[in-house]
Amino acid sequence: MSSLTRRRRWLTICAITASAALVSLPAGAAPGRDGTPFGARALARLAAERTHSAGGDTHKVKAADEDDGNEADEIAEGADQYAEARTSPGIVAPGAYGAAWNSLGDLSGTGGRWHHVTGLPYDSDDPRYRDIDSNSSGGAGRVTGRMAAMAADDDGYVYAGSAGGGVWRSRTGGGHWQPISDRLSSQSTGALALDGAGRLWLGTGEATTNADAYLGSGVYVLSRPHDGTFSGRSRVGGDELESTTIHELRFGGGKVWAATSEGVWSHSTKRLTGPWKLEFAPNPDYLPGGSQAKDPSAAYKNIANDIAVDPKDPAKVVLAVGWRSGDDYNGFYTKVNGAWTRITSGLGDLPADPDDVGNVTFARSADGSRYYAIDQSPEQLNTNPDSGLEGIYVSKSGSPTGPWTKIADYKGLAADGSALTTSGYMPGVQAWYNQFLTVDPSDPEHVYAGLEEVYETKDGGTSWSTVGPYWNFGFSCWSIDPAEQTGDCHQTTHSDQHGVAIGRRHGRSYVYVGNDGGVYRRPVHGSQDSSGHATDWTSLNDGTIDTLQYYSVGIGRDLTHGGVSVTGGLQDNGQSVLRGDDKVMGSNFGGDGGDTLTDPADGCDIAEEYVYLAVQVTQNCAVNDGGWTTDPSKVTSYNVAPADNATGEARFIAPLAADQKNSATWIAGGRHVWVQTHGYAIRSGSEWTSVHDFGAGRTATAVAASGGKVYAAWCGPCNNQGFARGIAVGNADGTGWHDIALPGGGADGTVPNRYLSGFAVDPKNADHVYLAVNGFSRHWTEGPGAGVGHVFESRDGGTTWKDISANLPDVPTNSAVVTPNGGLAVATDLGVVYRAPGRTTWQRVGRLPAVAVLQLKLSPDGGTLYAATHGRGIYTFEVRDCG
């Protein structure tokens, strides 16, 4: 394949992210009208030909190197898998994360405190790592984790709400950020809005319906956003909106309206006490407490996306309601004679057919003369491989009831300077995930729209410019060889747009956009080149804001600069590398970063998983030598994926581990357990050997090895349609493999029938092993065999297990590590807990915000614990401080 094609194979349109308060969708996909699963239409390069059974488990995926699919299926698959780890075998009741957070607060604490490692700029264009498999020179510049919502005022204050790392404030028009929501039990942002009194409203629970979005704990208001911080006391109303996601907050008629995953609610903006009022839920029986609340499709049945309030008559409101992949209740609703009624005609070009109404965003001009809307179509999503976008519309009457006129579709946007077309995509390919819309307060015909890219019209939609193209790859200004690059490629934004705001600083207006790479700014009336691309974007990800969403972390000695090299795989931000003397992190691999292996003896020996076990290895940190060649003898990184990557028989984030006693022996898990013994000198996927086959329909969820003894956990089916799990044990040389009997399937004292997420092997005794179990215990989970407990211990090589959860909060656990003193540290969705040697109870390790910790690793000398959080970067804790 060509070098550019090989590069693109590692670039993702998006992937997935987080904080704490429950996954919004049940595991697996809700059944569609034809009995097939709901979900995004075939969108992944790596999953282009995925076919699902009715249960959503059996599938076939085209080989990654064929590189001819697009990404939405990949995103949807990743979403299902992240969710199913926390929900299968059943449906999790609302309030589970809130109860766990309270229980965590009741634990005694260890000494010591966490130290922030990644609180410095992260340059995705770092020229040191402009390897053929990196994203360097794509134009996104400095990045951080996904931003779900933005707000800005006219005094230079900017507010950024992240997917899993809380809300941040800048007093300088962007930059020098401060976290302002760390005291809340949910760090997942759904919506931010400033009201007419200057108060900042926060709706928790990200509503992008992606893999790692978490439910929230309600709506909060900050009366003094310039200098205050959110607290539990600032919550509006009661607990009515706990365990929901909130897509938008809108104001009108003395009310704040909330579009949530459980219908549309309202509350007085003057009196903030008292309960929220449920204005409309199309299927109330599926709400918590209803007769159908335990139905597997309940979470899909009352999704509201936005609210449009008529500026001339605030009593006239239009609701955009419906699940992105379609349902009979989808559509636009308004009140007729006191009852909410679906609008079936009179909207003009804006569709009334439920099949054409999915995720919708409204925007109103400041003078009330215009309303605009973006509509994602379930019909397009399910039938059109090019785009899910139905269109962008304007109501020139200023009324949300129209009539509406279509002013853009995906073909027109593609012709207006889009970079997607150079990469085989079309605008709106992920319109169910990527949307924003705003109107210039000083000009009702000046509009910014966000999908995968940022678009601008200055004439009410007659013409459009792609002011924030997806990347610079494919443009004539770009070349993989710096000697041939013309040098006139301008910085663009990161891809996948979610939030937007317009504010002023020092008398000048700026537009702020939030996306999968953080926050970017340009003047509202900015400059463009001849292709319509903006020439004046500025990244505001200055390192003071760290919302990076890590799946993994790796640590090794930095033999060149001293200290250690820290690396990790990220949601849609590749692989970060922080050398011993770095002031700026770089990115040596692009796309999504999955699991990571780093040689403790040499931190530039790195193996990074993309997705589905697409493993890439480097022995020089992928530092480019200036050759820009695909010559196998000169490249700086190598594709060494085991065969399960090509057949699609591995999970989205698949497990990868090195033997504790021999770092040259690696274990990888898909349908098979794979072993290779060449360490970082591996150069081909053919060097892996299958030592065990779990069987068709099963895939590894965790692997670990010590002294040649291997533990491997699997699931299959992995969602709540017949969920099953198990453990196999054997040797790295292929001998002695056998399945472990896990009797009881959830009876007290036995390993629950839930997702098995991690092993920790005692380095002194390979038969002594700990098991981390994800999901919630049966108190919260409606499903067969959910069982109780989250941490289990075996002293006989996995033959028998004992529940050692004791006072551990009932919260999903993700990984564990045995500390040098014999203690046990466990990563959970709400932080890290520790059990000291000889003790039976657990302590809270330091104090982190309510953020998911997905992986723990020890430093090469064993003295420092590294925590990869999915929303607040990487932190360290000194093991001696654990006690």
Short mmCIF file of C-alpha atoms in Angstrom, two decimals, residues 45 50 66 120 163 166 299 324 336 437 470 573 646 659 664 754 789 811 832:
data_model
loop_
_atom_site.label_atom_id
_atom_site.label_comp_id
_atom_site.label_asym_id
_atom_site.label_seq_id
_atom_site.Cartn_x
_atom_site.Cartn_y
_atom_site.Cartn_z
CA ARG A 45 -12.09 0.90 8.42
CA ARG A 50 -19.01 -6.43 10.35
CA GLU A 66 -7.68 -3.58 3.45
CA LEU A 120 1.99 20.05 30.28
CA ALA A 163 -16.31 14.41 28.54
CA GLY A 166 -14.91 18.12 34.60
CA ALA A 299 -32.44 3.56 27.74
CA ARG A 324 -30.13 8.37 16.61
CA VAL A 336 -51.46 21.59 21.04
CA LEU A 437 -24.44 25.07 15.84
CA TYR A 470 -10.49 17.51 9.29
CA ASN A 573 -5.25 11.27 20.41
CA ALA A 646 -7.02 -9.42 10.47
CA ASP A 659 5.65 -11.70 31.28
CA ALA A 664 10.74 -10.50 25.86
CA ARG A 754 -19.70 -10.37 34.96
CA GLY A 789 -17.92 -8.64 44.67
CA VAL A 811 -18.09 0.11 41.63
CA VAL A 832 -7.82 3.90 43.26
#
